[in-house]
């Protein structure tokens, strides 16, 4: 698979997403993946499809059992299906949102972006999953008078008002107004158009 890096970009990115989003001691997705690779060594085109299936049905499942119990299902039947459950994203968890969902969103956005658009937009050239460990409110928890982008209490701690960032960015942005956060973000990522 190393001899076809372009063909394995999604497979590598999804592994990176799972690596960064799970605790180091709970990489339960790895055992079924390695079992799959061992059983299907000559079918690299199926590896990526299997890992997407495993991610969705193991980690986005409406199954109350522990991850270690659910993992066993995929060792017995690699294409096991659990009902999917994204209701957690509707809750107001604020900084308690599992980091997995932020990484998952990044991967899904990357996955849904058409290859033609990726070729036209140079920002995709350097896209990588990186370790982030701090949840930042986009509209600050305590708005300042100069802040033009305040949100209601019902929206403040929802997934849509949060971003997963590095601790240094969270410290730098702190409780700054939205407009200032946006400008600092643009300066840091100077290829983003000023819309």
N, C-alpha and C. Protein backbone atom coordinates (compact mmCIF):
# COMPACT_ATOMS: atom_id res chain seq x y z
N UNK A 1 0.81 -1.18 0.00
CA UNK A 1 0.00 0.00 0.00
C UNK A 1 0.86 1.25 0.00
N UNK A 2 2.11 1.16 0.42
CA UNK A 2 2.97 2.32 0.39
C UNK A 2 3.36 2.70 -1.03
N UNK A 3 3.25 1.76 -1.99
CA UNK A 3 3.62 2.07 -3.36
C UNK A 3 2.53 2.83 -4.10
N UNK A 4 1.36 3.07 -3.49
CA UNK A 4 0.26 3.83 -4.10
C UNK A 4 -0.24 4.88 -3.11
N UNK A 5 0.60 5.88 -2.75
CA UNK A 5 0.18 6.83 -1.71
C UNK A 5 -1.07 7.61 -2.05
N UNK A 6 -1.27 8.00 -3.32
CA UNK A 6 -2.45 8.77 -3.67
C UNK A 6 -3.72 7.93 -3.49
N UNK A 7 -3.64 6.67 -3.85
CA UNK A 7 -4.80 5.79 -3.74
C UNK A 7 -5.15 5.44 -2.31
N UNK A 8 -4.24 5.67 -1.39
CA UNK A 8 -4.45 5.33 0.01
C UNK A 8 -4.61 6.56 0.90
N UNK A 9 -4.77 7.72 0.29
CA UNK A 9 -4.85 8.96 1.05
C UNK A 9 -6.00 8.92 2.07
N UNK A 10 -7.18 8.49 1.63
CA UNK A 10 -8.33 8.43 2.53
C UNK A 10 -8.14 7.41 3.63
N UNK A 11 -7.57 6.26 3.29
CA UNK A 11 -7.32 5.20 4.27
C UNK A 11 -6.37 5.71 5.35
N UNK A 12 -5.31 6.40 4.93
CA UNK A 12 -4.34 6.93 5.89
C UNK A 12 -4.96 8.05 6.73
N UNK A 13 -5.76 8.91 6.10
CA UNK A 13 -6.37 10.01 6.82
C UNK A 13 -7.37 9.51 7.86
N UNK A 14 -8.15 8.51 7.51
CA UNK A 14 -9.10 7.95 8.46
C UNK A 14 -8.38 7.27 9.63
N UNK A 15 -7.30 6.57 9.36
CA UNK A 15 -6.52 5.98 10.46
C UNK A 15 -5.98 7.08 11.37
N UNK A 16 -5.52 8.16 10.77
CA UNK A 16 -5.01 9.29 11.55
C UNK A 16 -6.12 9.89 12.41
N UNK A 17 -7.32 10.03 11.83
CA UNK A 17 -8.45 10.56 12.58
C UNK A 17 -8.76 9.68 13.78
N UNK A 18 -8.80 8.37 13.56
CA UNK A 18 -9.10 7.44 14.65
C UNK A 18 -7.98 7.44 15.69
N UNK A 19 -6.75 7.53 15.25
CA UNK A 19 -5.62 7.56 16.18
C UNK A 19 -5.71 8.78 17.09
N UNK A 20 -5.96 9.96 16.50
CA UNK A 20 -6.00 11.20 17.29
C UNK A 20 -7.25 11.33 18.15
N UNK A 21 -8.33 10.70 17.74
CA UNK A 21 -9.60 10.92 18.44
C UNK A 21 -9.87 9.93 19.57
N UNK A 22 -9.07 8.89 19.67
CA UNK A 22 -9.29 7.88 20.71
C UNK A 22 -8.16 7.93 21.73
N UNK A 23 -8.48 7.57 22.94
CA UNK A 23 -7.42 7.48 23.95
C UNK A 23 -6.46 6.39 23.54
N UNK A 24 -5.20 6.59 23.83
CA UNK A 24 -4.16 5.66 23.40
C UNK A 24 -4.41 4.24 23.92
N UNK A 25 -5.06 4.12 25.05
CA UNK A 25 -5.33 2.79 25.62
C UNK A 25 -6.62 2.17 25.08
N UNK A 26 -7.35 2.91 24.26
CA UNK A 26 -8.64 2.40 23.79
C UNK A 26 -8.76 2.42 22.27
N UNK A 27 -7.73 2.06 21.59
CA UNK A 27 -7.78 1.98 20.12
C UNK A 27 -8.41 0.65 19.71
N UNK A 28 -9.67 0.48 20.13
CA UNK A 28 -10.34 -0.80 19.88
C UNK A 28 -10.58 -1.05 18.40
N UNK A 29 -10.63 -0.02 17.58
CA UNK A 29 -10.81 -0.16 16.15
C UNK A 29 -9.62 -0.87 15.50
N UNK A 30 -8.47 -0.82 16.13
CA UNK A 30 -7.25 -1.35 15.53
C UNK A 30 -7.26 -2.88 15.43
N UNK A 31 -7.78 -3.57 16.41
CA UNK A 31 -7.80 -5.03 16.39
C UNK A 31 -8.63 -5.58 15.24
N UNK A 32 -9.89 -5.11 15.05
CA UNK A 32 -10.64 -5.61 13.90
C UNK A 32 -10.01 -5.22 12.56
N UNK A 33 -9.40 -4.02 12.51
CA UNK A 33 -8.75 -3.61 11.26
C UNK A 33 -7.57 -4.53 10.93
N UNK A 34 -6.74 -4.80 11.92
CA UNK A 34 -5.60 -5.69 11.67
C UNK A 34 -6.05 -7.10 11.30
N UNK A 35 -7.12 -7.57 11.93
CA UNK A 35 -7.67 -8.89 11.57
C UNK A 35 -8.14 -8.88 10.12
N UNK A 36 -8.83 -7.80 9.72
CA UNK A 36 -9.30 -7.66 8.33
C UNK A 36 -8.12 -7.66 7.35
N UNK A 37 -7.08 -6.87 7.67
CA UNK A 37 -5.91 -6.79 6.78
C UNK A 37 -5.21 -8.14 6.66
N UNK A 38 -5.18 -8.87 7.76
CA UNK A 38 -4.56 -10.19 7.74
C UNK A 38 -5.35 -11.16 6.86
N UNK A 39 -6.68 -11.08 6.94
CA UNK A 39 -7.53 -11.99 6.17
C UNK A 39 -7.66 -11.59 4.70
N UNK A 40 -7.44 -10.32 4.37
CA UNK A 40 -7.63 -9.81 3.01
C UNK A 40 -6.40 -9.01 2.56
N UNK A 41 -5.23 -9.62 2.55
CA UNK A 41 -4.01 -8.85 2.25
C UNK A 41 -3.94 -8.33 0.82
N UNK A 42 -4.52 -9.01 -0.12
CA UNK A 42 -4.39 -8.62 -1.51
C UNK A 42 -5.50 -7.74 -2.03
N UNK A 43 -6.28 -7.14 -1.16
CA UNK A 43 -7.42 -6.33 -1.60
C UNK A 43 -7.37 -4.93 -0.99
N UNK A 44 -6.33 -4.15 -1.33
CA UNK A 44 -6.22 -2.82 -0.71
C UNK A 44 -7.39 -1.90 -1.01
N UNK A 45 -8.08 -2.09 -2.12
CA UNK A 45 -9.22 -1.22 -2.42
C UNK A 45 -10.35 -1.42 -1.41
N UNK A 46 -10.42 -2.58 -0.77
CA UNK A 46 -11.47 -2.84 0.22
C UNK A 46 -11.08 -2.39 1.63
N UNK A 47 -9.80 -2.17 1.87
CA UNK A 47 -9.35 -1.79 3.21
C UNK A 47 -9.99 -0.47 3.66
N UNK A 48 -10.00 0.51 2.77
CA UNK A 48 -10.57 1.83 3.09
C UNK A 48 -12.07 1.71 3.33
N UNK A 49 -12.77 0.96 2.49
CA UNK A 49 -14.21 0.77 2.67
C UNK A 49 -14.49 0.09 3.99
N UNK A 50 -13.67 -0.90 4.33
CA UNK A 50 -13.89 -1.60 5.60
C UNK A 50 -13.65 -0.67 6.79
N UNK A 51 -12.60 0.14 6.73
CA UNK A 51 -12.31 1.02 7.86
C UNK A 51 -13.42 2.08 8.03
N UNK A 52 -13.97 2.59 6.94
CA UNK A 52 -15.10 3.51 7.05
C UNK A 52 -16.30 2.82 7.71
N UNK A 53 -16.56 1.58 7.30
CA UNK A 53 -17.65 0.81 7.91
C UNK A 53 -17.39 0.60 9.41
N UNK A 54 -16.19 0.20 9.74
CA UNK A 54 -15.82 -0.05 11.13
C UNK A 54 -15.97 1.22 11.97
N UNK A 55 -15.49 2.33 11.47
CA UNK A 55 -15.62 3.60 12.19
C UNK A 55 -17.09 3.92 12.45
N UNK A 56 -17.91 3.83 11.43
CA UNK A 56 -19.32 4.18 11.59
C UNK A 56 -20.06 3.23 12.53
N UNK A 57 -19.86 1.95 12.37
CA UNK A 57 -20.67 0.98 13.12
C UNK A 57 -20.10 0.60 14.49
N UNK A 58 -18.84 0.92 14.71
CA UNK A 58 -18.26 0.68 16.04
C UNK A 58 -18.34 1.93 16.90
N UNK A 59 -17.95 3.07 16.34
CA UNK A 59 -17.82 4.29 17.14
C UNK A 59 -19.01 5.24 17.06
N UNK A 60 -19.87 5.08 16.08
CA UNK A 60 -21.06 5.94 15.96
C UNK A 60 -22.32 5.13 16.21
N UNK A 61 -22.21 4.09 16.97
CA UNK A 61 -23.31 3.14 17.14
C UNK A 61 -24.21 3.48 18.32
N UNK A 62 -25.46 3.08 18.16
CA UNK A 62 -26.44 3.18 19.25
C UNK A 62 -26.41 1.88 20.03
N UNK A 63 -25.27 1.56 20.58
CA UNK A 63 -25.05 0.33 21.31
C UNK A 63 -24.47 0.71 22.67
N UNK A 64 -25.16 0.38 23.72
CA UNK A 64 -24.77 0.80 25.07
C UNK A 64 -23.63 -0.03 25.66
N UNK A 65 -23.29 -1.14 25.00
CA UNK A 65 -22.22 -1.98 25.54
C UNK A 65 -20.88 -1.25 25.45
N UNK A 66 -19.92 -1.72 26.19
CA UNK A 66 -18.59 -1.10 26.16
C UNK A 66 -17.94 -1.32 24.80
N UNK A 67 -16.97 -0.48 24.49
CA UNK A 67 -16.26 -0.62 23.22
C UNK A 67 -15.58 -1.98 23.09
N UNK A 68 -15.05 -2.48 24.17
CA UNK A 68 -14.36 -3.77 24.11
C UNK A 68 -15.35 -4.89 23.76
N UNK A 69 -16.57 -4.79 24.27
CA UNK A 69 -17.59 -5.79 23.92
C UNK A 69 -18.03 -5.65 22.47
N UNK A 70 -18.22 -4.40 22.02
CA UNK A 70 -18.65 -4.17 20.64
C UNK A 70 -17.59 -4.59 19.65
N UNK A 71 -16.33 -4.44 20.01
CA UNK A 71 -15.23 -4.80 19.11
C UNK A 71 -15.30 -6.27 18.74
N UNK A 72 -15.66 -7.09 19.69
CA UNK A 72 -15.75 -8.54 19.45
C UNK A 72 -16.69 -8.87 18.29
N UNK A 73 -17.79 -8.11 18.16
CA UNK A 73 -18.73 -8.33 17.06
C UNK A 73 -18.04 -8.26 15.71
N UNK A 74 -17.07 -7.34 15.57
CA UNK A 74 -16.40 -7.14 14.28
C UNK A 74 -15.30 -8.17 14.04
N UNK A 75 -14.84 -8.80 15.09
CA UNK A 75 -13.90 -9.91 14.89
C UNK A 75 -14.65 -11.14 14.42
N UNK A 76 -15.84 -11.35 14.95
CA UNK A 76 -16.66 -12.49 14.54
C UNK A 76 -17.28 -12.28 13.16
N UNK A 77 -17.73 -11.06 12.88
CA UNK A 77 -18.37 -10.72 11.61
C UNK A 77 -17.87 -9.33 11.20
N UNK A 78 -16.86 -9.24 10.32
CA UNK A 78 -16.27 -7.94 9.99
C UNK A 78 -17.27 -6.90 9.49
N UNK A 79 -18.34 -7.33 8.82
CA UNK A 79 -19.31 -6.38 8.28
C UNK A 79 -20.53 -6.24 9.20
N UNK A 80 -20.32 -6.52 10.48
CA UNK A 80 -21.39 -6.35 11.47
C UNK A 80 -21.93 -4.92 11.39
N UNK A 81 -23.23 -4.77 11.56
CA UNK A 81 -23.86 -3.44 11.51
C UNK A 81 -24.58 -3.16 12.82
N UNK A 82 -24.29 -2.00 13.36
CA UNK A 82 -25.03 -1.47 14.50
C UNK A 82 -25.83 -0.28 13.99
N UNK A 83 -26.99 -0.02 14.57
CA UNK A 83 -27.70 1.21 14.19
C UNK A 83 -26.83 2.41 14.53
N UNK A 84 -26.81 3.39 13.64
CA UNK A 84 -26.00 4.58 13.86
C UNK A 84 -26.74 5.55 14.77
N UNK A 85 -25.99 6.33 15.54
CA UNK A 85 -26.60 7.25 16.48
C UNK A 85 -25.75 8.52 16.61
N UNK A 86 -26.28 9.62 16.12
CA UNK A 86 -25.58 10.90 16.22
C UNK A 86 -26.32 11.88 17.12
N UNK A 87 -27.23 11.38 17.94
CA UNK A 87 -28.03 12.26 18.81
C UNK A 87 -27.18 13.06 19.78
N UNK A 88 -26.02 12.56 20.10
CA UNK A 88 -25.13 13.26 21.02
C UNK A 88 -24.83 14.67 20.50
N UNK A 89 -24.79 14.83 19.19
CA UNK A 89 -24.49 16.14 18.61
C UNK A 89 -25.58 17.17 18.85
N UNK A 90 -26.75 16.72 19.28
CA UNK A 90 -27.86 17.63 19.57
C UNK A 90 -27.84 18.13 21.01
N UNK A 91 -26.95 17.61 21.81
CA UNK A 91 -26.90 17.99 23.23
C UNK A 91 -26.06 19.24 23.42
N UNK A 92 -26.22 19.88 24.56
CA UNK A 92 -25.44 21.07 24.92
C UNK A 92 -24.34 20.65 25.88
N UNK A 93 -23.31 20.05 25.37
CA UNK A 93 -22.24 19.53 26.22
C UNK A 93 -21.06 20.48 26.37
N UNK A 94 -21.00 21.51 25.55
CA UNK A 94 -19.89 22.46 25.66
C UNK A 94 -18.55 21.77 25.54
N UNK A 95 -17.66 22.06 26.47
CA UNK A 95 -16.30 21.51 26.42
C UNK A 95 -16.26 20.02 26.74
N UNK A 96 -17.39 19.43 27.10
CA UNK A 96 -17.44 17.99 27.39
C UNK A 96 -17.73 17.14 26.15
N UNK A 97 -17.90 17.76 24.97
CA UNK A 97 -18.11 16.97 23.76
C UNK A 97 -16.91 16.08 23.52
N UNK A 98 -17.16 14.81 23.22
CA UNK A 98 -16.02 13.93 22.90
C UNK A 98 -15.27 14.46 21.67
N UNK A 99 -13.97 14.47 21.77
CA UNK A 99 -13.14 14.99 20.69
C UNK A 99 -13.35 14.22 19.39
N UNK A 100 -13.75 12.98 19.50
CA UNK A 100 -13.99 12.15 18.32
C UNK A 100 -14.88 12.85 17.31
N UNK A 101 -15.94 13.52 17.77
CA UNK A 101 -16.91 14.11 16.84
C UNK A 101 -16.33 15.27 16.06
N UNK A 102 -15.38 16.00 16.63
CA UNK A 102 -14.73 17.09 15.90
C UNK A 102 -13.84 16.51 14.79
N UNK A 103 -13.07 15.47 15.15
CA UNK A 103 -12.23 14.82 14.15
C UNK A 103 -13.09 14.17 13.06
N UNK A 104 -14.18 13.56 13.47
CA UNK A 104 -15.08 12.91 12.51
C UNK A 104 -15.62 13.95 11.52
N UNK A 105 -15.99 15.12 12.02
CA UNK A 105 -16.49 16.18 11.14
C UNK A 105 -15.42 16.59 10.13
N UNK A 106 -14.18 16.75 10.57
CA UNK A 106 -13.10 17.10 9.65
C UNK A 106 -12.96 16.04 8.56
N UNK A 107 -12.99 14.78 8.97
CA UNK A 107 -12.84 13.71 7.99
C UNK A 107 -14.02 13.70 7.01
N UNK A 108 -15.23 13.83 7.51
CA UNK A 108 -16.41 13.80 6.63
C UNK A 108 -16.37 14.97 5.65
N UNK A 109 -15.99 16.16 6.10
CA UNK A 109 -15.86 17.29 5.18
C UNK A 109 -14.82 17.01 4.11
N UNK A 110 -13.68 16.45 4.51
CA UNK A 110 -12.65 16.10 3.54
C UNK A 110 -13.17 15.03 2.57
N UNK A 111 -13.84 14.03 3.10
CA UNK A 111 -14.35 12.92 2.29
C UNK A 111 -15.39 13.39 1.28
N UNK A 112 -16.28 14.29 1.69
CA UNK A 112 -17.35 14.75 0.81
C UNK A 112 -16.88 15.76 -0.23
N UNK A 113 -15.75 16.38 0.00
CA UNK A 113 -15.23 17.35 -0.96
C UNK A 113 -14.80 16.58 -2.20
N UNK A 114 -15.34 16.95 -3.35
CA UNK A 114 -15.06 16.20 -4.58
C UNK A 114 -13.58 16.32 -4.96
N UNK A 115 -13.02 15.28 -5.58
CA UNK A 115 -11.62 15.35 -6.01
C UNK A 115 -11.35 16.55 -6.92
N UNK A 116 -12.30 16.94 -7.76
CA UNK A 116 -12.10 18.08 -8.64
C UNK A 116 -11.92 19.36 -7.83
N UNK A 117 -12.71 19.51 -6.77
CA UNK A 117 -12.59 20.71 -5.93
C UNK A 117 -11.27 20.69 -5.17
N UNK A 118 -10.83 19.53 -4.75
CA UNK A 118 -9.56 19.44 -4.04
C UNK A 118 -8.42 19.88 -4.94
N UNK A 119 -8.53 19.55 -6.24
CA UNK A 119 -7.48 19.95 -7.19
C UNK A 119 -7.47 21.46 -7.40
N UNK A 120 -8.62 22.11 -7.32
CA UNK A 120 -8.72 23.55 -7.56
C UNK A 120 -8.41 24.37 -6.31
N UNK A 121 -8.52 23.79 -5.15
CA UNK A 121 -8.35 24.53 -3.90
C UNK A 121 -7.05 24.09 -3.24
N UNK A 122 -6.01 24.93 -3.27
CA UNK A 122 -4.70 24.53 -2.74
C UNK A 122 -4.68 24.28 -1.24
N UNK A 123 -5.72 24.73 -0.51
CA UNK A 123 -5.74 24.48 0.94
C UNK A 123 -5.81 22.99 1.24
N UNK A 124 -6.35 22.18 0.31
CA UNK A 124 -6.44 20.74 0.54
C UNK A 124 -5.07 20.07 0.42
N UNK A 125 -4.11 20.72 -0.24
CA UNK A 125 -2.79 20.12 -0.45
C UNK A 125 -2.10 19.76 0.86
N UNK A 126 -2.27 20.59 1.84
CA UNK A 126 -1.58 20.39 3.12
C UNK A 126 -2.48 19.92 4.23
N UNK A 127 -3.69 19.46 3.89
CA UNK A 127 -4.63 19.04 4.94
C UNK A 127 -4.13 17.77 5.61
N UNK A 128 -4.04 17.80 6.91
CA UNK A 128 -3.63 16.65 7.71
C UNK A 128 -4.44 16.66 9.00
N UNK A 129 -4.64 15.49 9.57
CA UNK A 129 -5.21 15.42 10.91
C UNK A 129 -4.06 15.69 11.88
N UNK A 130 -4.28 16.64 12.76
CA UNK A 130 -3.25 16.95 13.75
C UNK A 130 -3.85 16.82 15.14
N UNK A 131 -3.00 16.59 16.09
CA UNK A 131 -3.46 16.42 17.47
C UNK A 131 -3.94 17.75 18.02
N UNK A 132 -5.17 17.75 18.48
CA UNK A 132 -5.76 18.92 19.12
C UNK A 132 -6.43 18.41 20.40
N UNK A 133 -6.43 19.22 21.43
CA UNK A 133 -6.94 18.68 22.69
C UNK A 133 -7.72 19.69 23.52
N UNK A 134 -8.21 20.74 22.89
CA UNK A 134 -8.90 21.76 23.66
C UNK A 134 -10.12 22.25 22.87
N UNK A 135 -11.28 22.26 23.52
CA UNK A 135 -12.51 22.71 22.87
C UNK A 135 -12.67 24.21 23.14
N UNK A 136 -12.82 24.96 22.05
CA UNK A 136 -12.95 26.42 22.12
C UNK A 136 -14.35 26.83 21.67
N UNK A 137 -14.96 27.75 22.40
CA UNK A 137 -16.23 28.34 21.99
C UNK A 137 -15.95 29.36 20.89
N UNK A 138 -16.66 29.27 19.79
CA UNK A 138 -16.48 30.23 18.70
C UNK A 138 -17.02 31.59 19.14
N UNK A 139 -18.27 31.64 19.51
CA UNK A 139 -18.79 32.83 20.18
C UNK A 139 -18.48 32.63 21.66
N UNK A 140 -17.79 33.57 22.28
CA UNK A 140 -17.27 33.34 23.63
C UNK A 140 -18.35 33.08 24.68
N UNK A 141 -17.94 32.37 25.71
CA UNK A 141 -18.86 32.06 26.80
C UNK A 141 -19.32 33.33 27.52
N UNK A 142 -18.40 34.24 27.68
CA UNK A 142 -18.73 35.51 28.31
C UNK A 142 -18.48 36.60 27.27
N UNK A 143 -19.55 37.04 26.62
CA UNK A 143 -19.42 38.03 25.55
C UNK A 143 -19.02 39.39 26.12
N UNK A 144 -18.20 40.09 25.34
CA UNK A 144 -17.84 41.46 25.69
C UNK A 144 -18.79 42.41 24.96
N UNK A 145 -18.86 43.64 25.40
CA UNK A 145 -19.77 44.60 24.78
C UNK A 145 -19.46 44.81 23.31
N UNK A 146 -18.20 44.70 22.92
CA UNK A 146 -17.80 44.94 21.53
C UNK A 146 -18.09 43.74 20.63
N UNK A 147 -18.53 42.63 21.21
CA UNK A 147 -18.74 41.42 20.42
C UNK A 147 -20.05 41.50 19.66
N UNK A 148 -19.94 41.43 18.33
CA UNK A 148 -21.14 41.53 17.47
C UNK A 148 -21.73 40.16 17.16
N UNK A 149 -21.10 39.12 17.60
CA UNK A 149 -21.56 37.77 17.26
C UNK A 149 -21.88 36.99 18.54
N UNK A 150 -22.86 37.43 19.26
CA UNK A 150 -23.25 36.72 20.47
C UNK A 150 -24.33 35.70 20.13
N UNK A 151 -24.38 34.65 20.91
CA UNK A 151 -25.38 33.61 20.71
C UNK A 151 -26.19 33.43 21.99
N UNK A 152 -27.36 32.85 21.84
CA UNK A 152 -28.22 32.63 23.00
C UNK A 152 -27.65 31.53 23.89
N UNK A 153 -28.14 31.46 25.10
CA UNK A 153 -27.73 30.41 26.04
C UNK A 153 -28.01 29.02 25.47
N UNK A 154 -29.10 28.88 24.69
CA UNK A 154 -29.47 27.57 24.11
C UNK A 154 -28.45 27.11 23.09
N UNK A 155 -27.75 28.03 22.45
CA UNK A 155 -26.81 27.70 21.38
C UNK A 155 -25.36 27.67 21.88
N UNK A 156 -25.09 28.37 22.94
CA UNK A 156 -23.72 28.58 23.41
C UNK A 156 -22.90 27.29 23.50
N UNK A 157 -23.43 26.25 24.10
CA UNK A 157 -22.68 25.02 24.32
C UNK A 157 -23.01 23.91 23.33
N UNK A 158 -23.58 24.27 22.17
CA UNK A 158 -23.89 23.26 21.15
C UNK A 158 -22.67 23.00 20.28
N UNK A 159 -22.69 21.89 19.59
CA UNK A 159 -21.57 21.48 18.74
C UNK A 159 -21.25 22.55 17.69
N UNK A 160 -22.27 23.23 17.17
CA UNK A 160 -22.07 24.23 16.13
C UNK A 160 -21.33 25.48 16.60
N UNK A 161 -21.22 25.70 17.89
CA UNK A 161 -20.51 26.87 18.41
C UNK A 161 -19.17 26.47 19.02
N UNK A 162 -18.69 25.30 18.67
CA UNK A 162 -17.45 24.81 19.26
C UNK A 162 -16.45 24.39 18.18
N UNK A 163 -15.19 24.43 18.54
CA UNK A 163 -14.13 23.96 17.63
C UNK A 163 -13.07 23.28 18.48
N UNK A 164 -12.48 22.25 17.93
CA UNK A 164 -11.37 21.57 18.61
C UNK A 164 -10.07 22.20 18.12
N UNK A 165 -9.31 22.72 19.04
CA UNK A 165 -8.07 23.44 18.70
C UNK A 165 -6.95 22.98 19.62
N UNK A 166 -5.75 23.42 19.31
CA UNK A 166 -4.62 23.12 20.20
C UNK A 166 -4.75 23.97 21.46
N UNK A 167 -4.09 23.56 22.52
CA UNK A 167 -4.15 24.33 23.78
C UNK A 167 -3.58 25.74 23.58
N UNK A 168 -2.55 25.86 22.74
CA UNK A 168 -1.95 27.18 22.54
C UNK A 168 -2.95 28.12 21.85
N UNK A 169 -3.70 27.63 20.88
CA UNK A 169 -4.70 28.47 20.22
C UNK A 169 -5.81 28.83 21.20
N UNK A 170 -6.23 27.87 22.01
CA UNK A 170 -7.29 28.16 22.98
C UNK A 170 -6.82 29.24 23.96
N UNK A 171 -5.59 29.14 24.41
CA UNK A 171 -5.06 30.16 25.33
C UNK A 171 -4.98 31.51 24.64
N UNK A 172 -4.53 31.50 23.38
CA UNK A 172 -4.38 32.74 22.63
C UNK A 172 -5.73 33.40 22.37
N UNK A 173 -6.74 32.62 22.02
CA UNK A 173 -8.05 33.18 21.66
C UNK A 173 -8.89 33.48 22.88
N UNK A 174 -8.76 32.65 23.91
CA UNK A 174 -9.46 32.87 25.17
C UNK A 174 -10.90 33.33 25.00
N UNK A 175 -11.21 34.44 25.65
CA UNK A 175 -12.57 34.97 25.64
C UNK A 175 -12.67 36.19 24.70
N UNK A 176 -11.82 36.21 23.69
CA UNK A 176 -11.82 37.33 22.75
C UNK A 176 -13.12 37.33 21.93
N UNK A 177 -13.52 38.50 21.45
CA UNK A 177 -14.71 38.56 20.61
C UNK A 177 -14.54 37.75 19.33
N UNK A 178 -15.66 37.30 18.78
CA UNK A 178 -15.65 36.48 17.57
C UNK A 178 -14.85 37.14 16.45
N UNK A 179 -15.07 38.41 16.21
CA UNK A 179 -14.39 39.10 15.11
C UNK A 179 -12.86 39.01 15.26
N UNK A 180 -12.38 39.20 16.48
CA UNK A 180 -10.94 39.12 16.71
C UNK A 180 -10.43 37.69 16.54
N UNK A 181 -11.17 36.71 17.02
CA UNK A 181 -10.79 35.30 16.82
C UNK A 181 -10.70 34.99 15.33
N UNK A 182 -11.70 35.45 14.56
CA UNK A 182 -11.72 35.20 13.13
C UNK A 182 -10.51 35.81 12.45
N UNK A 183 -10.16 37.05 12.78
CA UNK A 183 -9.00 37.71 12.17
C UNK A 183 -7.70 36.99 12.52
N UNK A 184 -7.57 36.58 13.78
CA UNK A 184 -6.35 35.84 14.17
C UNK A 184 -6.26 34.51 13.43
N UNK A 185 -7.41 33.84 13.28
CA UNK A 185 -7.44 32.57 12.55
C UNK A 185 -7.03 32.80 11.10
N UNK A 186 -7.54 33.84 10.48
CA UNK A 186 -7.18 34.14 9.09
C UNK A 186 -5.70 34.46 8.96
N UNK A 187 -5.16 35.22 9.90
CA UNK A 187 -3.73 35.54 9.86
C UNK A 187 -2.89 34.26 9.98
N UNK A 188 -3.32 33.38 10.86
CA UNK A 188 -2.60 32.11 11.06
C UNK A 188 -2.69 31.23 9.81
N UNK A 189 -3.82 31.28 9.12
CA UNK A 189 -4.06 30.49 7.92
C UNK A 189 -4.27 31.44 6.76
N UNK A 190 -3.22 32.13 6.35
CA UNK A 190 -3.35 33.26 5.43
C UNK A 190 -3.85 32.91 4.03
N UNK A 191 -4.16 31.66 3.75
CA UNK A 191 -4.69 31.31 2.43
C UNK A 191 -6.20 31.34 2.39
N UNK A 192 -6.86 31.64 3.51
CA UNK A 192 -8.32 31.64 3.56
C UNK A 192 -8.83 32.99 3.08
N UNK A 193 -9.73 33.01 2.08
CA UNK A 193 -10.26 34.28 1.58
C UNK A 193 -10.97 35.07 2.67
N UNK A 194 -10.95 36.35 2.56
CA UNK A 194 -11.53 37.25 3.57
C UNK A 194 -13.00 37.52 3.24
N UNK A 195 -13.88 36.53 3.43
CA UNK A 195 -15.32 36.69 3.17
C UNK A 195 -16.07 36.92 4.44
